[in-house]
Amino acid sequence: MWNSAHQHILNLTAYEPGKPVEELAREMGLDPSAIIKLASNENPLGPSPVALEAMIAMLQRSHFYPDGGAWALRNAIAQRLGVNRENIILGNGSNEIIEFIGHAFLEPGDEVITAKHAFAVYSLMAQLFGATTIEVADPGYTHDLDAMLAAITPKTRQLFIANPNNPTGTMVTQEAIDRFMASVPDHVLVIFDEAYFEFLDHAPDVLRYVREGRNVVVMRTFSKIQGLANLRIGYGIAPTKIAEVLQKTRQPFNANGIAQAGALAGLGDETHMRRTRVLTNEGREYLQAEFTAMGLHFIPSVANFVLLQVGDGDAVFQALLRRGIIVRAMRSYKLPDWIRVSVGTMEQNRRFIADLRALDQEGAIAHATKAAA
Ligand SMILES: Cc1ncc(COP(=O)(O)O)c(C=O)c1O
């Protein structure tokens, strides 16, 4: 039976997530509380206290199905963004929105355009629906929107712009986006993935294209700045007709009520978001300054993680694991000599740097020159 599955699914390599703390503790016989995870761009402060309170209250109502239409949360998001509730679709994480878009629009043989070092789930989802991913070179590890535009063919159905991008931490400017949007043909759905939007000081505005009714979906998530990654809740913002189509593809209760309650409460907690941004900025500056002091090549980031060139990324990843630190090896992103580290608390950042320095002294880290990189 098994080999009668669709060939494109048999060929699919599943997404490789950040290593869970519990798994490392089991494998290495370590105390979980001694392990630090800087692998999945999570919020080291956790969820907002008011979100926690709302979720605990909602736990008491676990025997009820959630509000499948998510009236309160969709209204609150829409109000904040200056769009209508009908423009908002919730996902079990923003990853699920990518799947909805595939369900609605992709057929075998279609083409999906991404940057060469874009977030991995875009091409996984394309493959799930039998589509082909066209990867466009990203000089300087930044999306090249002119080149992505030039890669469009009559078969192109979707084009992903992650802004800022994971794992590179780079972003494209308003000007580049506007130039791109002025020329992109109508048969292409443009997906702006803004999972890290709230960390930006000067964020481009792409919601104007939703309001104009263009062929766009903007994705955001509660997994990052809101610290609700475990709850799996994210959303898409799209012109009404596109949002209505996407609504047809989802399970009736895809966003659980505990996640909805936490997200709704968290959305109003400006203090928590501000604290997270301040911590992230401080931690990122610290990490990047330390990398510079160590003579290591990294990609300056605008998000809550940094891509760092270390030589043998897998070996450094393993060596850090043995020291109880989980980062992300980048081989699956076609970056075998890099690791990606998420910004943690200052205590975690300092411990990571101390261990990285120790590995450097042992000769485990290769120093790339910028020119060689
Ligand atoms: C660029 C990007 N988009 C989407 C996601 C998925 O987030 P979610 O937890 O909302 O599914 C991530 C998660 O790391 C990401 O980095």
Coordinates of C-alpha atoms and ligand atoms in Angstrom, one line a residue:
M1 CA 0.0 0.0 0.0
W2 CA 2.6 2.5 1.2
N3 CA 4.3 2.8 -2.2
S4 CA 1.1 3.7 -4.0
A5 CA 1.2 7.1 -2.3
H6 CA 1.7 10.1 -4.7
Q7 CA 5.3 10.0 -5.9
H8 CA 5.9 13.6 -4.9
I9 CA 4.9 12.7 -1.4
L10 CA 7.1 9.6 -1.3
N11 CA 10.0 11.9 -2.4
L12 CA 9.3 14.5 0.3
T13 CA 11.8 15.0 3.1
A14 CA 9.9 16.0 6.3
Y15 CA 10.7 19.4 7.9
E16 CA 13.5 19.2 10.5
P17 CA 12.5 21.2 13.5
G18 CA 14.8 22.6 16.2
K19 CA 15.8 19.8 18.6
P20 CA 13.5 19.7 21.7
V21 CA 15.1 20.2 25.1
E22 CA 13.6 17.0 26.4
E23 CA 15.2 15.0 23.5
L24 CA 18.6 16.3 24.2
A25 CA 18.2 15.7 28.0
R26 CA 17.3 12.1 27.2
E27 CA 20.1 11.5 24.7
M28 CA 22.9 13.1 26.8
G29 CA 21.6 12.2 30.3
L30 CA 21.4 16.0 31.1
D31 CA 19.2 17.8 33.5
P32 CA 16.6 19.6 31.2
S33 CA 16.9 22.8 33.3
A34 CA 20.6 23.0 32.5
I35 CA 19.9 23.0 28.7
I36 CA 19.3 26.2 26.7
K37 CA 17.5 26.2 23.4
L38 CA 18.4 28.9 21.0
A39 CA 17.1 27.0 18.0
S40 CA 13.6 28.0 17.0
N41 CA 13.5 31.8 17.3
E42 CA 11.1 31.6 20.3
N43 CA 10.5 34.3 22.8
P44 CA 12.8 33.7 25.8
L45 CA 10.4 35.7 28.0
G46 CA 7.6 33.3 27.3
P47 CA 4.0 34.4 26.8
S48 CA 2.6 37.6 28.2
P49 CA 1.3 37.2 31.8
V50 CA -2.2 38.3 30.7
A51 CA -2.2 35.8 27.9
L52 CA -1.3 33.1 30.4
E53 CA -4.1 34.1 32.6
A54 CA -6.6 34.1 29.8
M55 CA -5.4 30.6 28.7
I56 CA -5.7 29.2 32.2
A57 CA -9.3 30.5 32.4
M58 CA -10.0 29.0 29.0
L59 CA -8.6 25.6 30.1
Q60 CA -11.6 25.3 32.4
R61 CA -13.8 25.3 29.3
S62 CA -11.8 22.6 27.5
H63 CA -14.9 20.4 27.1
F64 CA -16.5 23.0 24.7
Y65 CA -15.5 23.2 21.0
P66 CA -13.8 26.5 20.2
D67 CA -15.4 29.3 18.3
G68 CA -14.6 28.0 14.8
G69 CA -15.1 31.4 13.3
A70 CA -12.9 33.0 15.9
W71 CA -15.1 36.1 16.0
A72 CA -13.3 37.9 18.8
L73 CA -9.7 37.3 17.8
R74 CA -10.3 38.0 14.1
N75 CA -12.1 41.2 15.0
A76 CA -9.3 42.3 17.3
I77 CA -6.6 41.6 14.7
A78 CA -8.6 43.4 12.0
Q79 CA -9.1 46.4 14.2
R80 CA -5.4 46.7 14.9
L81 CA -4.5 46.4 11.3
G82 CA -7.2 48.6 9.8
V83 CA -8.8 45.9 7.8
N84 CA -12.1 43.9 8.2
R85 CA -12.7 40.6 10.0
E86 CA -13.4 39.0 6.6
N87 CA -9.8 39.7 5.6
I88 CA -8.4 37.6 8.4
I89 CA -8.0 33.8 8.4
L90 CA -6.5 31.9 11.4
G91 CA -4.1 29.0 11.1
N92 CA -2.7 26.3 13.3
G93 CA 0.5 28.4 13.2
S94 CA 1.1 30.5 10.1
N95 CA 2.5 27.4 8.6
E96 CA -1.0 26.2 8.1
I97 CA -1.8 29.2 6.0
I98 CA 0.9 28.1 3.6
E99 CA -0.9 24.8 3.3
F100 CA -4.3 26.4 2.8
I101 CA -2.8 28.4 -0.1
G102 CA -1.5 25.2 -1.6
H103 CA -4.9 23.5 -1.2
A104 CA -6.7 26.4 -2.9
F105 CA -4.3 27.2 -5.7
L106 CA -1.7 24.6 -6.5
E107 CA -1.8 21.8 -9.0
P108 CA 0.9 19.3 -10.0
G109 CA 3.2 21.0 -12.5
D110 CA 2.7 24.5 -11.1
E111 CA 5.7 26.6 -10.2
V112 CA 6.4 28.3 -6.8
I113 CA 9.1 30.9 -6.6
T114 CA 11.2 31.4 -3.5
A115 CA 14.6 32.8 -2.6
K116 CA 17.4 30.3 -2.5
H117 CA 17.8 30.6 1.3
A118 CA 14.1 31.1 2.1
F119 CA 12.2 29.5 5.0
A120 CA 12.0 25.7 4.2
V121 CA 8.3 25.2 4.6
Y122 CA 7.5 27.0 1.3
S123 CA 9.1 24.3 -0.9
L124 CA 7.9 21.5 1.4
M125 CA 4.3 22.6 0.9
A126 CA 4.9 23.1 -2.9
Q127 CA 6.1 19.5 -3.1
L128 CA 3.1 18.3 -1.0
F129 CA 0.9 19.5 -3.9
G130 CA 3.1 18.3 -6.7
A131 CA 4.4 21.8 -7.6
T132 CA 8.0 22.6 -8.4
T133 CA 9.9 25.2 -6.4
I134 CA 12.0 27.6 -8.4
E135 CA 14.8 29.0 -6.2
V136 CA 16.2 32.4 -7.1
A137 CA 19.7 33.4 -6.2
D138 CA 19.8 35.8 -3.2
P139 CA 23.1 37.8 -3.4
G140 CA 24.2 39.0 0.0
Y141 CA 21.6 36.5 1.4
T142 CA 18.8 39.0 0.7
H143 CA 15.8 38.3 -1.6
D144 CA 16.4 39.8 -5.1
L145 CA 12.9 40.8 -6.1
D146 CA 14.0 41.9 -9.6
A147 CA 15.4 38.4 -10.2
M148 CA 12.4 36.8 -8.7
L149 CA 10.2 38.8 -11.0
A150 CA 12.3 37.7 -13.9
A151 CA 11.8 34.1 -12.9
I152 CA 8.0 34.2 -13.3
T153 CA 6.7 32.0 -16.1
P154 CA 3.1 31.2 -17.2
K155 CA 3.3 28.2 -14.8
T156 CA 4.1 30.4 -11.8
R157 CA 1.3 30.4 -9.3
Q158 CA 2.9 31.5 -6.0
L159 CA 5.8 33.7 -5.0
F160 CA 7.0 33.9 -1.4
I161 CA 8.7 37.0 0.1
A162 CA 9.8 36.4 3.7
N163 CA 10.3 39.8 5.2
P164 CA 12.5 39.5 7.2
N165 CA 13.6 36.2 6.0
N166 CA 14.5 33.1 8.1
P167 CA 17.3 31.9 8.3
T168 CA 19.1 34.9 6.9
G169 CA 17.6 37.7 9.1
T170 CA 17.6 40.1 6.1
M171 CA 14.8 42.2 4.7
V172 CA 13.7 43.9 1.5
T173 CA 12.8 47.6 1.4
Q174 CA 9.5 49.3 0.7
E175 CA 10.9 50.6 -2.5
A176 CA 12.0 47.2 -3.8
I177 CA 8.5 45.8 -2.8
D178 CA 6.7 48.6 -4.5
R179 CA 8.7 48.2 -7.7
F180 CA 8.0 44.5 -7.7
M181 CA 4.3 44.9 -7.0
A182 CA 4.1 47.4 -9.9
S183 CA 5.2 44.7 -12.4
V184 CA 4.1 41.3 -11.0
P185 CA 1.5 39.7 -13.3
D186 CA -2.0 38.9 -12.2
H187 CA -1.7 35.1 -12.4
V188 CA 0.8 35.1 -9.5
L189 CA -0.3 35.1 -5.8
V190 CA 2.3 37.0 -3.8
I191 CA 2.7 35.8 -0.2
F192 CA 4.4 38.1 2.2
D193 CA 5.6 36.1 5.2
E194 CA 5.9 38.6 8.1
A195 CA 6.5 36.1 11.0
Y196 CA 9.1 38.5 12.5
F197 CA 7.3 41.8 11.5
E198 CA 6.9 43.0 15.1
F199 CA 10.7 43.0 15.7
L200 CA 11.3 45.6 12.9
D201 CA 12.0 49.2 13.7
H202 CA 11.1 50.4 10.1
A203 CA 8.7 47.8 8.7
P204 CA 7.6 48.1 5.1
D205 CA 3.8 48.4 4.7
V206 CA 2.4 45.6 2.5
L207 CA -1.2 45.7 4.0
R208 CA -1.9 48.5 1.4
Y209 CA -1.9 45.8 -1.2
V210 CA -4.5 43.8 0.7
R211 CA -6.7 47.0 0.9
E212 CA -6.2 47.5 -2.8
G213 CA -7.5 44.0 -3.5
R214 CA -4.3 42.8 -5.1
N215 CA -3.4 39.1 -5.3
V216 CA -1.6 38.9 -2.0
V217 CA -1.7 37.1 1.3
V218 CA 0.2 38.5 4.3
M219 CA 1.1 36.1 7.0
R220 CA 1.9 36.8 10.6
T221 CA 2.1 34.7 13.8
F222 CA 1.7 34.6 17.5
S223 CA 4.7 32.2 17.7
K224 CA 7.4 34.8 17.8
I225 CA 6.9 38.1 19.6
Q226 CA 3.9 36.8 21.4
G227 CA 5.7 33.7 22.7
L228 CA 2.9 31.3 21.9
A229 CA 4.7 28.9 19.6
N230 CA 3.5 25.8 21.5
L231 CA -0.2 26.9 21.0
R232 CA 0.1 26.9 17.2
I233 CA -1.7 30.1 16.1
G234 CA -1.0 32.4 13.3
Y235 CA -3.0 34.3 10.6
G236 CA -3.3 35.4 7.1
I237 CA -4.5 38.8 5.9
A238 CA -5.9 38.8 2.4
P239 CA -8.5 40.6 0.2
T240 CA -11.9 39.3 1.1
K241 CA -12.4 37.0 -2.0
I242 CA -9.0 35.3 -1.4
A243 CA -9.7 35.0 2.3
E244 CA -13.1 33.4 1.6
V245 CA -11.5 30.8 -0.6
L246 CA -8.9 30.0 2.0
Q247 CA -11.6 29.6 4.7
K248 CA -13.1 26.8 2.6
T249 CA -9.8 24.8 2.9
R250 CA -9.6 24.7 6.6
Q251 CA -10.8 22.2 9.3
P252 CA -13.8 23.7 11.2
F253 CA -11.8 24.0 14.5
N254 CA -8.2 24.5 13.3
A255 CA -7.4 27.2 15.8
N256 CA -8.1 25.9 19.4
G257 CA -9.8 28.0 22.0
I258 CA -6.9 28.2 24.4
A259 CA -4.7 29.6 21.6
Q260 CA -7.4 32.0 20.6
A261 CA -7.8 33.3 24.2
G262 CA -4.0 33.6 24.7
A263 CA -3.6 35.4 21.3
L264 CA -6.5 37.8 22.0
A265 CA -5.1 38.8 25.4
G266 CA -1.5 38.9 24.2
L267 CA -2.5 41.2 21.4
G268 CA -3.4 43.9 23.9
D269 CA -0.3 43.6 26.0
E270 CA 2.0 46.3 24.6
T271 CA 4.3 46.1 27.6
H272 CA 5.2 42.5 27.0
M273 CA 5.8 43.2 23.3
R274 CA 8.0 46.2 24.2
R275 CA 10.0 44.2 26.7
T276 CA 10.5 41.5 24.1
R277 CA 11.7 44.0 21.5
V278 CA 14.1 45.6 24.0
L279 CA 15.5 42.3 25.1
T280 CA 15.9 41.1 21.5
N281 CA 17.7 44.3 20.3
E282 CA 20.0 44.2 23.3
G283 CA 20.8 40.5 22.8
R284 CA 21.2 40.7 19.0
E285 CA 23.6 43.7 19.4
Y286 CA 25.6 41.7 22.1
L287 CA 25.8 38.6 19.9
Q288 CA 26.8 40.5 16.8
A289 CA 29.4 42.5 18.7
E290 CA 30.9 39.3 20.2
F291 CA 31.0 37.7 16.8
T292 CA 32.8 40.7 15.4
A293 CA 35.3 40.6 18.3
M294 CA 35.9 36.9 17.6
G295 CA 36.5 37.7 14.0
L296 CA 33.6 35.6 12.8
H297 CA 31.5 36.3 9.7
F298 CA 27.8 36.7 10.3
I299 CA 24.8 38.2 8.4
P300 CA 23.7 41.4 10.2
S301 CA 20.1 40.6 11.3
V302 CA 16.9 42.6 11.8
A303 CA 15.1 39.7 13.5
N304 CA 15.5 37.7 16.7
F305 CA 18.2 35.3 15.3
V306 CA 21.6 35.6 13.6
L307 CA 23.2 33.4 11.0
L308 CA 26.8 32.7 11.8
Q309 CA 29.5 31.1 9.6
V310 CA 31.6 28.6 11.7
G311 CA 33.2 26.2 9.2
D312 CA 31.6 22.8 9.8
G313 CA 28.1 23.8 10.9
D314 CA 27.1 20.2 11.8
A315 CA 30.2 19.7 14.0
V316 CA 29.8 23.0 15.8
F317 CA 26.1 22.2 16.3
Q318 CA 27.0 18.8 17.8
A319 CA 29.8 20.3 20.0
L320 CA 27.4 22.9 21.4
L321 CA 24.8 20.1 22.1
R322 CA 27.4 18.3 24.2
R323 CA 27.6 21.5 26.2
G324 CA 23.9 21.6 26.6
I325 CA 23.2 24.3 24.0
I326 CA 20.8 23.8 21.1
V327 CA 21.3 26.0 18.1
R328 CA 20.3 25.1 14.5
A329 CA 22.6 23.5 12.0
M330 CA 21.9 24.9 8.5
R331 CA 22.8 22.1 6.1
S332 CA 19.2 21.6 5.1
Y333 CA 19.2 25.3 4.1
K334 CA 22.1 24.7 1.7
L335 CA 24.3 26.5 4.3
P336 CA 26.5 23.6 5.6
D337 CA 29.1 25.9 7.1
W338 CA 26.7 28.0 9.1
I339 CA 24.7 27.8 12.3
R340 CA 21.7 29.9 13.2
V341 CA 21.4 31.1 16.8
S342 CA 18.2 32.7 18.3
V343 CA 18.5 35.6 20.6
G344 CA 17.8 34.4 24.2
T345 CA 17.9 36.1 27.6
M346 CA 21.2 38.0 28.3
E347 CA 22.2 35.1 30.6
Q348 CA 21.6 32.6 27.8
N349 CA 23.4 34.7 25.3
R350 CA 26.4 35.1 27.5
R351 CA 26.5 31.3 28.1
F352 CA 26.3 30.7 24.4
I353 CA 29.2 33.1 23.7
A354 CA 31.3 31.6 26.5
D355 CA 30.9 28.1 25.0
L356 CA 31.4 29.4 21.5
R357 CA 34.7 31.0 22.6
A358 CA 35.8 27.8 24.3
L359 CA 35.1 25.9 21.1
D360 CA 37.0 28.5 19.2
Q361 CA 40.0 28.1 21.5
E362 CA 39.9 24.3 20.9
G363 CA 40.2 25.1 17.1
A364 CA 36.6 23.8 16.4
I365 CA 35.6 27.0 14.5
A366 CA 36.9 28.0 11.1
H367 CA 37.1 31.8 10.6
A368 CA 35.9 32.7 7.1
T369 CA 37.0 36.0 5.7
K370 CA 34.1 38.0 4.3
A371 CA 35.6 37.7 0.8
A372 CA 35.7 33.9 1.1
A373 CA 32.2 33.7 2.5
Ligands
LIG1 C1 9.7 32.9 8.2 C2 8.8 32.0 9.0 N1 7.5 31.9 8.6 C3 6.7 31.1 9.3 C4 7.1 30.4 10.4 C5 6.1 29.5 11.1 O1 5.6 30.0 12.2 P1 4.3 29.4 12.9 O2 4.8 28.9 14.2 O3 3.3 30.5 13.0 O4 3.8 28.2 12.1 C6 8.4 30.5 10.8 C7 8.8 29.8 12.0 O5 10.0 29.7 12.4 C8 9.3 31.4 10.1 O6 10.5 31.5 10.5

